[in-house]
PDB file of C-alpha atoms in Angstrom:
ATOM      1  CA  UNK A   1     164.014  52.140 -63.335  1.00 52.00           C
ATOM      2  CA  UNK A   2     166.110  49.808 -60.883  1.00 73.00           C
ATOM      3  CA  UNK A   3     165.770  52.024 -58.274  1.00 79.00           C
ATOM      4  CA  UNK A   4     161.902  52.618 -58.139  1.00 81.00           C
ATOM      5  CA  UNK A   5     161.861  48.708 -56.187  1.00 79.00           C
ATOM      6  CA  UNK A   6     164.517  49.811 -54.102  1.00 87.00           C
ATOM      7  CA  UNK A   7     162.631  53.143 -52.671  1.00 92.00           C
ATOM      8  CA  UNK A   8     159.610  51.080 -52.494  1.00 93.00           C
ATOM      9  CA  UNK A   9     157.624  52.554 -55.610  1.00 95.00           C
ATOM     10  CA  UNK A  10     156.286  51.122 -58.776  1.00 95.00           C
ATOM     11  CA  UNK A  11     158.524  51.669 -61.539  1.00 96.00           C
ATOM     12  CA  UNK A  12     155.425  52.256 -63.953  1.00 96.00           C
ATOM     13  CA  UNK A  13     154.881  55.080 -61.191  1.00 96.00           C
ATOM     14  CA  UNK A  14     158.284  56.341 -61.130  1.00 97.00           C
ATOM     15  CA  UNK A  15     158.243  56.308 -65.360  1.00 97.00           C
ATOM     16  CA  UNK A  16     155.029  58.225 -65.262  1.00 98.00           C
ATOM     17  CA  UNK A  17     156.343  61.208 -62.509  1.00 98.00           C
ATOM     18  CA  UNK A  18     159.865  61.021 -64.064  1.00 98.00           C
ATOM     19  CA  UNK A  19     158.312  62.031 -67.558  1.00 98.00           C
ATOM     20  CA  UNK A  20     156.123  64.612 -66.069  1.00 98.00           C
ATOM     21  CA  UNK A  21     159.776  65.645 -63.886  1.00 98.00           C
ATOM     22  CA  UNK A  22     161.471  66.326 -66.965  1.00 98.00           C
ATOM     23  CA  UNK A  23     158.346  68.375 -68.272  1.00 98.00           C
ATOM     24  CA  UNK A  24     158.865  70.495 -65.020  1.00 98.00           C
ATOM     25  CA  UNK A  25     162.445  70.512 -65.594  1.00 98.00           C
ATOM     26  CA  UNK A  26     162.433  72.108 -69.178  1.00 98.00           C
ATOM     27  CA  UNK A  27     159.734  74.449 -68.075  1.00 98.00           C
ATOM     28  CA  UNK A  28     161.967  76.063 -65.070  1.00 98.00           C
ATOM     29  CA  UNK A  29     165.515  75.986 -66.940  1.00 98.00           C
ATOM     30  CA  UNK A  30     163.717  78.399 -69.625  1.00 98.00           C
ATOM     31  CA  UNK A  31     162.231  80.814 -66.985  1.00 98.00           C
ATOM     32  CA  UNK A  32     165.580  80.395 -65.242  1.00 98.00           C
ATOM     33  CA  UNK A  33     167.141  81.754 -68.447  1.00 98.00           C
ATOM     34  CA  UNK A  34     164.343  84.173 -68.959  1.00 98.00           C
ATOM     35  CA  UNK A  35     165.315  85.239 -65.482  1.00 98.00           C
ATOM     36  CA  UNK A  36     168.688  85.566 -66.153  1.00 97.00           C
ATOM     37  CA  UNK A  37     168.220  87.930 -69.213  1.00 97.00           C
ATOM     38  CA  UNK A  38     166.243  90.333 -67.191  1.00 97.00           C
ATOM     39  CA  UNK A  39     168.661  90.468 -65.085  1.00 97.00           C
ATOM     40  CA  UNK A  40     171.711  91.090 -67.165  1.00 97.00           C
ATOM     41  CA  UNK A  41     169.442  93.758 -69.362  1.00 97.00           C
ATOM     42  CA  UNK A  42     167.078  95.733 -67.146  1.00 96.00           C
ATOM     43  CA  UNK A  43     166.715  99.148 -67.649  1.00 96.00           C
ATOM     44  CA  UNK A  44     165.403 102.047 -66.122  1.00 94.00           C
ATOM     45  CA  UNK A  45     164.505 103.504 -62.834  1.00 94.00           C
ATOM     46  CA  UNK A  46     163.788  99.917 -61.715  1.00 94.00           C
ATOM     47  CA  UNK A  47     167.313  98.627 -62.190  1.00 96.00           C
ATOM     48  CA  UNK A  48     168.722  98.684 -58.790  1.00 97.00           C
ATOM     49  CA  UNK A  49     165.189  97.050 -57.093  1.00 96.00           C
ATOM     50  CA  UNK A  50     165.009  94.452 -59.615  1.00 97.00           C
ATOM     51  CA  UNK A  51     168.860  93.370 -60.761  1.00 97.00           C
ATOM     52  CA  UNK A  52     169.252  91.964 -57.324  1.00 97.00           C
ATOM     53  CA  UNK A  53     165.698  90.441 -57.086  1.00 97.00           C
ATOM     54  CA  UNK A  54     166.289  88.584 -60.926  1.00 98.00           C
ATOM     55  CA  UNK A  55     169.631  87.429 -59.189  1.00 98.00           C
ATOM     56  CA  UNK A  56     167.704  86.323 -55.832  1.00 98.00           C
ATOM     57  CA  UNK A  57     165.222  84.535 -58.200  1.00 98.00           C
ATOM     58  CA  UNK A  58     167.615  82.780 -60.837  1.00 98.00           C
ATOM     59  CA  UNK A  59     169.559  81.396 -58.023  1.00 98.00           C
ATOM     60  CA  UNK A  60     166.374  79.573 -56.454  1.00 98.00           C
ATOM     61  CA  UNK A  61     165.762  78.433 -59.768  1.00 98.00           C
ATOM     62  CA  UNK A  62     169.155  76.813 -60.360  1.00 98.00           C
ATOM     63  CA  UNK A  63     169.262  75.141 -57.026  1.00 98.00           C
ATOM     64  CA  UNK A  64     165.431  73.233 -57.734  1.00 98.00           C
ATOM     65  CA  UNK A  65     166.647  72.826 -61.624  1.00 98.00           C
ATOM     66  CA  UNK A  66     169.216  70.596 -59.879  1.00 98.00           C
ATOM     67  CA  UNK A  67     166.939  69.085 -56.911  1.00 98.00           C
ATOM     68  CA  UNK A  68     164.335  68.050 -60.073  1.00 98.00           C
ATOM     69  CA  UNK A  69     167.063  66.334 -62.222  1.00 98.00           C
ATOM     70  CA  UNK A  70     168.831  64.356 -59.417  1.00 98.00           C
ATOM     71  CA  UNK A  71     165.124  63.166 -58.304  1.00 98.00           C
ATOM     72  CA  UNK A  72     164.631  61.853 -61.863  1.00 98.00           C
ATOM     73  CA  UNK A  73     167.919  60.399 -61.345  1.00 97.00           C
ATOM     74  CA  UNK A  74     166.162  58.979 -57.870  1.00 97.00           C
ATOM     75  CA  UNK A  75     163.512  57.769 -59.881  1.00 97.00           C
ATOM     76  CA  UNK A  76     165.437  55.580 -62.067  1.00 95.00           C
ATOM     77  CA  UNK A  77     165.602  57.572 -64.721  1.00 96.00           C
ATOM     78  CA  UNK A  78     167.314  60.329 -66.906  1.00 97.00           C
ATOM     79  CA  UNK A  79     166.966  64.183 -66.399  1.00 98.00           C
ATOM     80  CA  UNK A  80     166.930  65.506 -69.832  1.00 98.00           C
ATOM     81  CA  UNK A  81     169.577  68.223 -70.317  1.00 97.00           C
ATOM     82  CA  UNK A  82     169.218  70.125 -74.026  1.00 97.00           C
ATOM     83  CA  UNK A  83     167.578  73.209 -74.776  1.00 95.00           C
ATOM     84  CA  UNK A  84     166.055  72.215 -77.669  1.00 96.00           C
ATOM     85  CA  UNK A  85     164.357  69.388 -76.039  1.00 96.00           C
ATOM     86  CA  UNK A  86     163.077  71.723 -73.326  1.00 98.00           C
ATOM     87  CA  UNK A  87     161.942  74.364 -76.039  1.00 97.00           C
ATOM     88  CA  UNK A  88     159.519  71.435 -77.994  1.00 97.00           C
ATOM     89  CA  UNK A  89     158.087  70.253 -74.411  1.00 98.00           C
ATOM     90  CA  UNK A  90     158.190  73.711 -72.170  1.00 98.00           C
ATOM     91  CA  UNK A  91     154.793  76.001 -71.334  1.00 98.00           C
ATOM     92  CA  UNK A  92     156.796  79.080 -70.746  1.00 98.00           C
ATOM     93  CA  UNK A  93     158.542  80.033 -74.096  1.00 97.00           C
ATOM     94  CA  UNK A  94     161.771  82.407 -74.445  1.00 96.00           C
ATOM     95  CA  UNK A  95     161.504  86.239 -73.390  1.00 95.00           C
ATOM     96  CA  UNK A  96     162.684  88.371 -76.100  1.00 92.00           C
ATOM     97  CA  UNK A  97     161.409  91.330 -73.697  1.00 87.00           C
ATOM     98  CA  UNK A  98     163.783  91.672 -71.011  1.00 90.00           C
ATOM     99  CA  UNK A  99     165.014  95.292 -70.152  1.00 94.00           C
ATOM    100  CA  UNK A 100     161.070  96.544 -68.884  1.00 95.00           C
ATOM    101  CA  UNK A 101     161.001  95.942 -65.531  1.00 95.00           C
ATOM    102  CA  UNK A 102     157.168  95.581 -65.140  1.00 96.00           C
ATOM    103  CA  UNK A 103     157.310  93.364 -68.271  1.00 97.00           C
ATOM    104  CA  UNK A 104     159.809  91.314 -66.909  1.00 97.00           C
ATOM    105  CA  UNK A 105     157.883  90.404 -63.437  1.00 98.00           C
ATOM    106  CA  UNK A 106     155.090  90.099 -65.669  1.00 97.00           C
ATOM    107  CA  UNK A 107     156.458  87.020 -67.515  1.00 98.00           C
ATOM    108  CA  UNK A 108     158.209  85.802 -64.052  1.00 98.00           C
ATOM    109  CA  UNK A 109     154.390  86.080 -62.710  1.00 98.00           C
ATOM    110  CA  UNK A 110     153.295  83.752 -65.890  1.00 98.00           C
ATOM    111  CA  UNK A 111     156.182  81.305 -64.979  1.00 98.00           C
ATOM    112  CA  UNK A 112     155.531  81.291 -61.425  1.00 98.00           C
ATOM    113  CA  UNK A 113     151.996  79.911 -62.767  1.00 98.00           C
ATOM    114  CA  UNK A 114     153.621  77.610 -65.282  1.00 98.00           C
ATOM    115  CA  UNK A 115     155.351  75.434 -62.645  1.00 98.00           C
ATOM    116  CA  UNK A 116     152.770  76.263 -59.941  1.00 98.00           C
ATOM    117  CA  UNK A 117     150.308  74.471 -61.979  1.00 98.00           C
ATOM    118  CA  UNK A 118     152.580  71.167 -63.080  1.00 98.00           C
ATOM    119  CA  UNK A 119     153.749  70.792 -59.304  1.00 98.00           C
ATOM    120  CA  UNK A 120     149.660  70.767 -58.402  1.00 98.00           C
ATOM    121  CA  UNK A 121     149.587  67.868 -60.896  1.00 98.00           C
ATOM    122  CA  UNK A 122     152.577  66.100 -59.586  1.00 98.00           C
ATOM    123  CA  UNK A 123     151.585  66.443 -56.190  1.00 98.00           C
ATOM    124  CA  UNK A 124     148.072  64.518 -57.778  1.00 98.00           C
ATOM    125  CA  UNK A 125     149.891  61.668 -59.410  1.00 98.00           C
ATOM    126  CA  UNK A 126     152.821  61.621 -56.942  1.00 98.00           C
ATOM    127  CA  UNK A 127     149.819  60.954 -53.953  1.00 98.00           C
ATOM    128  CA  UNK A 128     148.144  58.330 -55.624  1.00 97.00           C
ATOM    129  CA  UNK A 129     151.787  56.297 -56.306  1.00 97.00           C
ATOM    130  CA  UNK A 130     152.756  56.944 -52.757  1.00 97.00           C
ATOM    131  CA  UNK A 131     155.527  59.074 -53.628  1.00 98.00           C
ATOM    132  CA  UNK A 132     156.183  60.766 -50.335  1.00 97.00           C
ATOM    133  CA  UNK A 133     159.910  62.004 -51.397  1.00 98.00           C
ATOM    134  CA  UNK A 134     158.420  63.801 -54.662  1.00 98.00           C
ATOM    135  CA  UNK A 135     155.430  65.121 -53.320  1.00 98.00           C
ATOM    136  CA  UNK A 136     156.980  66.737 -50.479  1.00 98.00           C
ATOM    137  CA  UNK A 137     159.015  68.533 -53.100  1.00 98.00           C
ATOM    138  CA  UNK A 138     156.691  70.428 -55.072  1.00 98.00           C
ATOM    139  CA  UNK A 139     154.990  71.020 -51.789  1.00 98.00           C
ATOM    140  CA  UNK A 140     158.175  72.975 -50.388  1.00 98.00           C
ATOM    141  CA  UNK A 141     158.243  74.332 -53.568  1.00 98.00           C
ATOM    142  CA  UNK A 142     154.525  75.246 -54.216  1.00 98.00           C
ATOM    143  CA  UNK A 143     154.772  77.020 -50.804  1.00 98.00           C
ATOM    144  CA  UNK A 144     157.293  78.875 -51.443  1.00 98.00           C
ATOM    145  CA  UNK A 145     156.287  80.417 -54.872  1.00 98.00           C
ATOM    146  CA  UNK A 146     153.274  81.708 -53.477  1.00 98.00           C
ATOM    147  CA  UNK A 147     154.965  84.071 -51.237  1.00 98.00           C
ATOM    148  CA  UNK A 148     156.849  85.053 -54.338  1.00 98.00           C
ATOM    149  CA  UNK A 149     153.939  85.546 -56.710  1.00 98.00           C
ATOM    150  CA  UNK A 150     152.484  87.609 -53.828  1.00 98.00           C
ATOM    151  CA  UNK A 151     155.520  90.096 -53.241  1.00 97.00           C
ATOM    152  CA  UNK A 152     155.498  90.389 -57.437  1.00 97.00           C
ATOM    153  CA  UNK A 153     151.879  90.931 -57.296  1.00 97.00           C
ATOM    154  CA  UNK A 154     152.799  93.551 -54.978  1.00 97.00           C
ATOM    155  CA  UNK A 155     155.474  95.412 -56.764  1.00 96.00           C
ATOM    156  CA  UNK A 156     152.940  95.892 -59.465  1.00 95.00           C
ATOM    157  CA  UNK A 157     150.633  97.304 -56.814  1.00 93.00           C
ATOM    158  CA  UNK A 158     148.037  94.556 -57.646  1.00 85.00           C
TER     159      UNK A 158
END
């Protein structure tokens, strides 16, 4: 954690958010994947709303599943990178059920609350170690995926 003295944090600090990072980062490279199934296998009378959405979707999820791993990296420490260490630590598990649309937005709605709910705890921790550079993060993000979780609310007309 060499770097957690040079970016003016406490490296017990940048230990504790990098292990809760990596907990974030196995949680959205399964709904990423998730994603990605719906969109290669959706079916139906929903196909051409929601193969471009799932695209729309996995690509913001591939661009933060980077941004998380090089701020581990920031942190001092390493992003883990195997599936089957995300499987044993993830929330969200793997989506067998991927060609019903509604389904499908369904489990991106659970995910959405997944990593809604660990970036409200790492905005908790990352305030009280002063962690501007993290916290800012998962407030971009948190913003963001509220819009999202509205317009998928929507489609399902709830």
């Amino acid at each position: 954690m060499k770097n957690a003295t040079l970016i003016g944090l406490k490296e017990a600090d940048c230990k504790k958010i990098s292990e809760k990072l990596n907990i974030l980062l196995a949680n959205y490279s399964v709904f990423y994947q998730n994603t990605r199934g719906s969109h290669w296998n959706i079916k139906g009378e929903q196909f051409f709303t929601l193969h471009p959405k799932f695209e729309e979707l996995y690509n913001s999820l591939v661009l933060k599943i980077d941004e998380i791993a090089e701020r581990i990296l920031t942190l001092g420490a390493t992003p883990d990178h195997n599936y089957s260490d995300y499987l044993k630590v993830s929330t969200i598990k793997e989506s067998k059920e991927v060609s019903d649309g509604n389904k499908s937005v369904e489990i991106i709605l659970n995910s959405f609350k997944v990593v809604i709910d660990l970036q409200r705890e790492l905005l908790d921790i990352t305030d009280e170690a002063g962690d501007e550079g993290t916290n800012s993060q998962m407030s971009d993000y948190i913003t963001e995926q509220e819009k999202e979780v509205w317009m998928y609310n929507s489609y399902l007309g709830k």
